[in-house]
mmCIF file of C-alpha atoms in Angstrom:
data_model
loop_
_atom_site.group_PDB
_atom_site.id
_atom_site.type_symbol
_atom_site.label_atom_id
_atom_site.label_comp_id
_atom_site.label_asym_id
_atom_site.label_seq_id
_atom_site.Cartn_x
_atom_site.Cartn_y
_atom_site.Cartn_z
ATOM 1 C CA UNK A 13 9.893 24.431 -62.237
ATOM 2 C CA UNK A 14 7.034 22.181 -60.968
ATOM 3 C CA UNK A 15 9.394 19.254 -61.269
ATOM 4 C CA UNK A 16 12.050 20.914 -59.268
ATOM 5 C CA UNK A 17 9.455 21.846 -56.478
ATOM 6 C CA UNK A 18 8.287 18.358 -56.474
ATOM 7 C CA UNK A 19 11.747 16.885 -56.145
ATOM 8 C CA UNK A 20 12.544 19.263 -53.350
ATOM 9 C CA UNK A 21 9.347 18.146 -51.561
ATOM 10 C CA UNK A 22 10.322 14.475 -52.019
ATOM 11 C CA UNK A 23 13.878 14.943 -50.644
ATOM 12 C CA UNK A 24 12.409 16.948 -47.581
ATOM 13 C CA UNK A 25 9.829 14.098 -46.887
ATOM 14 C CA UNK A 26 12.485 11.475 -47.079
ATOM 15 C CA UNK A 27 14.755 13.364 -44.630
ATOM 16 C CA UNK A 28 11.786 13.745 -42.172
ATOM 17 C CA UNK A 29 11.128 9.885 -42.325
ATOM 18 C CA UNK A 30 14.755 8.904 -41.781
ATOM 19 C CA UNK A 31 14.945 11.337 -38.888
ATOM 20 C CA UNK A 32 11.897 9.836 -37.241
ATOM 21 C CA UNK A 33 13.243 6.279 -37.660
ATOM 22 C CA UNK A 34 16.560 7.147 -36.231
ATOM 23 C CA UNK A 35 14.800 8.838 -33.142
ATOM 24 C CA UNK A 36 12.659 5.627 -32.590
ATOM 25 C CA UNK A 37 15.746 3.485 -32.742
ATOM 26 C CA UNK A 38 17.432 5.672 -30.151
ATOM 27 C CA UNK A 39 14.527 5.670 -27.836
ATOM 28 C CA UNK A 40 14.418 1.743 -28.223
ATOM 29 C CA UNK A 41 17.979 1.478 -27.152
ATOM 30 C CA UNK A 42 17.379 3.826 -24.229
ATOM 31 C CA UNK A 43 14.586 1.753 -22.962
ATOM 32 C CA UNK A 44 16.412 -1.541 -23.438
ATOM 33 C CA UNK A 45 19.429 -0.239 -21.580
ATOM 34 C CA UNK A 46 17.417 1.013 -18.631
ATOM 35 C CA UNK A 47 15.150 -1.694 -17.404
ATOM 36 C CA UNK A 48 14.377 0.128 -14.049
ATOM 37 C CA UNK A 49 10.692 0.408 -15.022
ATOM 38 C CA UNK A 50 10.377 -3.426 -15.107
ATOM 39 C CA UNK A 51 12.183 -3.659 -11.682
ATOM 40 C CA UNK A 52 9.772 -0.989 -10.113
ATOM 41 C CA UNK A 53 6.843 -3.066 -11.116
ATOM 42 C CA UNK A 54 8.015 -6.246 -9.345
ATOM 43 C CA UNK A 55 5.315 -7.811 -7.142
ATOM 44 C CA UNK A 56 6.208 -9.096 -3.710
ATOM 45 C CA UNK A 57 4.020 -11.779 -2.236
ATOM 46 C CA UNK A 58 3.372 -11.378 1.492
ATOM 47 C CA UNK A 59 1.443 -13.958 3.626
ATOM 48 C CA UNK A 60 -0.108 -12.570 6.773
ATOM 49 C CA UNK A 61 -0.928 -15.298 9.301
ATOM 50 C CA UNK A 62 -3.584 -14.320 12.128
ATOM 51 C CA UNK A 63 -2.500 -16.763 14.930
ATOM 52 C CA UNK A 64 -4.750 -19.465 16.258
ATOM 53 C CA UNK A 65 -8.629 -19.607 15.309
ATOM 54 C CA UNK A 66 -11.743 -21.558 15.775
ATOM 55 C CA UNK A 67 -11.344 -23.933 18.727
ATOM 56 C CA UNK A 68 -7.765 -23.078 18.925
ATOM 57 C CA UNK A 69 -8.361 -19.822 21.011
ATOM 58 C CA UNK A 70 -4.723 -19.096 21.777
ATOM 59 C CA UNK A 71 -4.214 -17.286 25.070
ATOM 60 C CA UNK A 72 -6.953 -15.817 27.240
ATOM 61 C CA UNK A 73 -6.587 -12.281 28.242
ATOM 62 C CA UNK A 74 -7.071 -10.811 31.731
ATOM 63 C CA UNK A 75 -10.542 -9.565 30.526
ATOM 64 C CA UNK A 76 -11.540 -12.970 29.196
ATOM 65 C CA UNK A 77 -11.051 -11.939 25.563
ATOM 66 C CA UNK A 78 -9.241 -14.508 23.363
ATOM 67 C CA UNK A 79 -5.970 -14.100 21.450
ATOM 68 C CA UNK A 80 -7.573 -15.508 18.208
ATOM 69 C CA UNK A 81 -9.890 -12.617 17.943
ATOM 70 C CA UNK A 82 -6.962 -9.996 18.492
ATOM 71 C CA UNK A 83 -4.720 -11.589 15.836
ATOM 72 C CA UNK A 84 -7.416 -11.565 13.224
ATOM 73 C CA UNK A 85 -8.398 -8.093 13.875
ATOM 74 C CA UNK A 86 -4.835 -6.779 13.589
ATOM 75 C CA UNK A 87 -4.195 -8.988 10.593
ATOM 76 C CA UNK A 88 -7.145 -7.597 8.632
ATOM 77 C CA UNK A 89 -5.959 -4.116 9.294
ATOM 78 C CA UNK A 90 -2.566 -5.162 7.916
ATOM 79 C CA UNK A 91 -4.131 -6.657 4.895
ATOM 80 C CA UNK A 92 -6.249 -3.566 4.311
ATOM 81 C CA UNK A 93 -3.193 -1.309 4.104
ATOM 82 C CA UNK A 94 -1.027 -3.711 2.095
ATOM 83 C CA UNK A 95 -3.747 -3.819 -0.533
ATOM 84 C CA UNK A 96 -3.061 -0.230 -1.309
ATOM 85 C CA UNK A 97 0.629 -0.953 -2.009
ATOM 86 C CA UNK A 98 0.939 -1.556 -5.667
ATOM 87 C CA UNK A 99 4.215 -3.625 -5.492
ATOM 88 C CA UNK A 100 2.716 -5.875 -2.870
ATOM 89 C CA UNK A 101 0.166 -8.934 -3.158
ATOM 90 C CA UNK A 102 -1.240 -9.865 0.276
ATOM 91 C CA UNK A 103 -2.565 -13.228 1.200
ATOM 92 C CA UNK A 104 -4.096 -14.284 4.419
ATOM 93 C CA UNK A 105 -3.922 -17.907 5.994
ATOM 94 C CA UNK A 106 -7.326 -17.177 7.403
ATOM 95 C CA UNK A 107 -9.980 -14.413 6.983
ATOM 96 C CA UNK A 108 -12.543 -15.610 9.731
ATOM 97 C CA UNK A 109 -12.748 -17.675 12.880
ATOM 98 C CA UNK A 110 -11.575 -20.927 11.179
ATOM 99 C CA UNK A 111 -9.697 -23.537 12.913
ATOM 100 C CA UNK A 112 -6.459 -24.448 11.379
ATOM 101 C CA UNK A 113 -4.828 -27.536 12.615
ATOM 102 C CA UNK A 114 -1.229 -27.354 13.712
ATOM 103 C CA UNK A 115 -0.552 -30.931 12.675
ATOM 104 C CA UNK A 116 -1.459 -30.215 9.094
ATOM 105 C CA UNK A 117 1.212 -27.644 8.948
ATOM 106 C CA UNK A 118 -1.097 -25.747 6.634
ATOM 107 C CA UNK A 119 0.270 -22.311 7.339
ATOM 108 C CA UNK A 120 3.762 -22.721 6.175
ATOM 109 C CA UNK A 121 2.726 -25.158 3.410
ATOM 110 C CA UNK A 122 0.364 -22.480 2.211
ATOM 111 C CA UNK A 123 3.103 -19.775 1.934
ATOM 112 C CA UNK A 124 5.510 -22.358 0.397
ATOM 113 C CA UNK A 125 3.009 -23.201 -2.374
ATOM 114 C CA UNK A 126 2.502 -19.520 -3.246
ATOM 115 C CA UNK A 127 6.226 -19.109 -3.364
ATOM 116 C CA UNK A 128 5.869 -16.070 -1.117
ATOM 117 C CA UNK A 129 8.512 -13.546 -0.407
ATOM 118 C CA UNK A 130 7.622 -12.848 3.204
ATOM 119 C CA UNK A 131 5.607 -14.552 5.861
ATOM 120 C CA UNK A 132 4.561 -12.920 9.084
ATOM 121 C CA UNK A 133 2.505 -14.560 11.916
ATOM 122 C CA UNK A 134 0.804 -12.236 14.288
ATOM 123 C CA UNK A 135 0.206 -13.226 18.013
ATOM 124 C CA UNK A 136 -0.630 -12.029 21.443
ATOM 125 C CA UNK A 137 1.516 -13.261 24.216
ATOM 126 C CA UNK A 138 0.686 -14.913 27.603
ATOM 127 C CA UNK A 139 2.430 -15.484 30.989
ATOM 128 C CA UNK A 140 1.445 -16.527 34.590
ATOM 129 C CA UNK A 141 2.772 -13.360 35.956
ATOM 130 C CA UNK A 142 0.407 -10.511 34.829
ATOM 131 C CA UNK A 143 3.090 -7.898 35.494
ATOM 132 C CA UNK A 144 5.117 -9.258 32.472
ATOM 133 C CA UNK A 145 4.985 -6.898 29.561
ATOM 134 C CA UNK A 146 6.629 -6.317 26.202
ATOM 135 C CA UNK A 147 6.960 -6.937 22.471
ATOM 136 C CA UNK A 148 9.057 -9.631 20.876
ATOM 137 C CA UNK A 149 9.740 -11.154 17.490
ATOM 138 C CA UNK A 150 10.783 -14.686 16.698
ATOM 139 C CA UNK A 151 12.561 -16.110 13.671
ATOM 140 C CA UNK A 152 14.384 -19.361 12.831
ATOM 141 C CA UNK A 153 16.480 -19.281 9.557
ATOM 142 C CA UNK A 154 19.477 -16.803 9.256
ATOM 143 C CA UNK A 155 17.609 -15.421 6.121
ATOM 144 C CA UNK A 156 14.864 -14.289 8.391
ATOM 145 C CA UNK A 157 17.163 -12.407 10.848
ATOM 146 C CA UNK A 158 16.949 -9.046 9.124
ATOM 147 C CA UNK A 159 13.171 -9.199 8.668
ATOM 148 C CA UNK A 160 12.760 -10.007 12.424
ATOM 149 C CA UNK A 161 15.079 -7.106 13.241
ATOM 150 C CA UNK A 162 13.218 -4.582 11.285
ATOM 151 C CA UNK A 163 9.747 -5.686 12.401
ATOM 152 C CA UNK A 164 10.743 -5.702 16.107
ATOM 153 C CA UNK A 165 12.023 -2.052 15.727
ATOM 154 C CA UNK A 166 8.928 -0.807 14.057
ATOM 155 C CA UNK A 167 6.457 -2.750 16.285
ATOM 156 C CA UNK A 168 8.097 -1.786 19.553
ATOM 157 C CA UNK A 169 7.981 1.889 18.493
ATOM 158 C CA UNK A 170 4.133 1.540 17.784
ATOM 159 C CA UNK A 171 3.214 -0.494 20.977
ATOM 160 C CA UNK A 172 5.338 1.620 23.390
ATOM 161 C CA UNK A 173 5.891 -1.722 25.263
ATOM 162 C CA UNK A 174 9.160 -3.006 26.668
ATOM 163 C CA UNK A 175 11.488 -4.066 23.811
ATOM 164 C CA UNK A 176 12.140 -7.890 24.670
ATOM 165 C CA UNK A 177 14.063 -8.244 21.386
ATOM 166 C CA UNK A 178 14.222 -10.624 18.466
ATOM 167 C CA UNK A 179 14.845 -14.338 19.212
ATOM 168 C CA UNK A 180 15.500 -17.503 17.526
ATOM 169 C CA UNK A 181 12.530 -19.859 18.319
ATOM 170 C CA UNK A 182 11.832 -23.484 17.071
ATOM 171 C CA UNK A 183 8.355 -22.478 15.980
ATOM 172 C CA UNK A 184 6.895 -24.350 13.020
ATOM 173 C CA UNK A 185 5.393 -21.408 11.285
ATOM 174 C CA UNK A 186 8.955 -19.986 11.049
ATOM 175 C CA UNK A 187 10.863 -23.019 10.747
ATOM 176 C CA UNK A 188 8.991 -24.794 8.049
ATOM 177 C CA UNK A 189 8.549 -21.732 5.744
ATOM 178 C CA UNK A 190 11.004 -21.446 2.965
ATOM 179 C CA UNK A 191 10.978 -17.737 2.639
ATOM 180 C CA UNK A 192 12.039 -15.032 5.296
ATOM 181 C CA UNK A 193 9.470 -15.432 8.084
ATOM 182 C CA UNK A 194 8.871 -13.926 11.531
ATOM 183 C CA UNK A 195 6.381 -14.317 14.377
ATOM 184 C CA UNK A 196 5.344 -11.203 16.206
ATOM 185 C CA UNK A 197 4.196 -11.312 19.841
ATOM 186 C CA UNK A 198 2.755 -7.836 19.917
ATOM 187 C CA UNK A 199 2.167 -7.766 23.748
ATOM 188 C CA UNK A 200 0.979 -9.744 26.783
ATOM 189 C CA UNK A 201 -2.820 -10.090 26.877
ATOM 190 C CA UNK A 202 -2.325 -11.374 30.416
ATOM 191 C CA UNK A 203 -1.067 -8.053 31.527
ATOM 192 C CA UNK A 204 -4.203 -5.970 32.402
ATOM 193 C CA UNK A 205 -2.718 -2.577 31.557
ATOM 194 C CA UNK A 206 -1.332 -3.718 28.196
ATOM 195 C CA UNK A 207 -4.343 -5.689 27.264
ATOM 196 C CA UNK A 208 -6.692 -2.639 27.738
ATOM 197 C CA UNK A 209 -4.686 -0.839 25.105
ATOM 198 C CA UNK A 210 -4.329 -3.823 22.797
ATOM 199 C CA UNK A 211 -8.095 -4.099 22.096
ATOM 200 C CA UNK A 212 -8.495 -0.445 21.164
ATOM 201 C CA UNK A 213 -8.754 0.463 17.468
ATOM 202 C CA UNK A 214 -6.112 3.026 17.728
ATOM 203 C CA UNK A 215 -3.685 0.739 19.090
ATOM 204 C CA UNK A 216 -4.269 -2.036 16.534
ATOM 205 C CA UNK A 217 -4.100 0.540 13.741
ATOM 206 C CA UNK A 218 -0.655 1.775 14.815
ATOM 207 C CA UNK A 219 0.655 -1.735 15.059
ATOM 208 C CA UNK A 220 -0.790 -2.762 11.649
ATOM 209 C CA UNK A 221 0.721 0.338 10.060
ATOM 210 C CA UNK A 222 4.099 -0.434 11.765
ATOM 211 C CA UNK A 223 4.072 -3.918 10.341
ATOM 212 C CA UNK A 224 3.440 -2.665 6.887
ATOM 213 C CA UNK A 225 6.303 -0.126 7.297
ATOM 214 C CA UNK A 226 8.384 -3.023 8.414
ATOM 215 C CA UNK A 227 7.627 -5.161 5.423
ATOM 216 C CA UNK A 228 8.338 -2.038 3.068
ATOM 217 C CA UNK A 229 11.545 -1.442 4.679
ATOM 218 C CA UNK A 230 12.620 -5.047 4.512
ATOM 219 C CA UNK A 231 11.718 -5.192 0.922
ATOM 220 C CA UNK A 232 13.613 -2.055 0.128
ATOM 221 C CA UNK A 233 16.901 -3.765 1.340
ATOM 222 C CA UNK A 234 16.360 -6.723 -1.179
#
């Protein structure tokens, strides 16, 4: 009787072991046939370029404030938001009032060396006529058209300024970069009414959030 009970117990234990192994094998096959979890963890490298810096002040606004400070302020806000995005790794061409020589082509070279996925240069515009207003986005290569289109749409909505459109421009920061790249002229610092808004924290935060939304929307189309 004891031998019979022992035999039955051994048969039951063997069945449980075989069932567990089969289950693990099925789970393994399911995981291998559905690699979506790997795709969702893909990291995109985004380079944010605050225009100008140091002795290169950029444009001077109607109030006397300088473009280099505006671009850095907005860029830092963009960086802060992007740091909260698990799928995005953000890099800055400058994080302080540093001078970056245009002749060195450091900005596009930096992005190219990183093998970045997206490059965005942030600027404030200028014109001799103080009544000129609006937001515009520049690109150069055809693979940057969609990025510029999305960013223009998002930033115009945030600024509320005239939509001056997306334009192809022979600008080295978008021409020499190997990845999709765009240069955003947020608004005209030489327009007194627009400039007074552009220096407010609320305006800059809205613009920064719109740039991030643009980046995320562009990435989702990849």
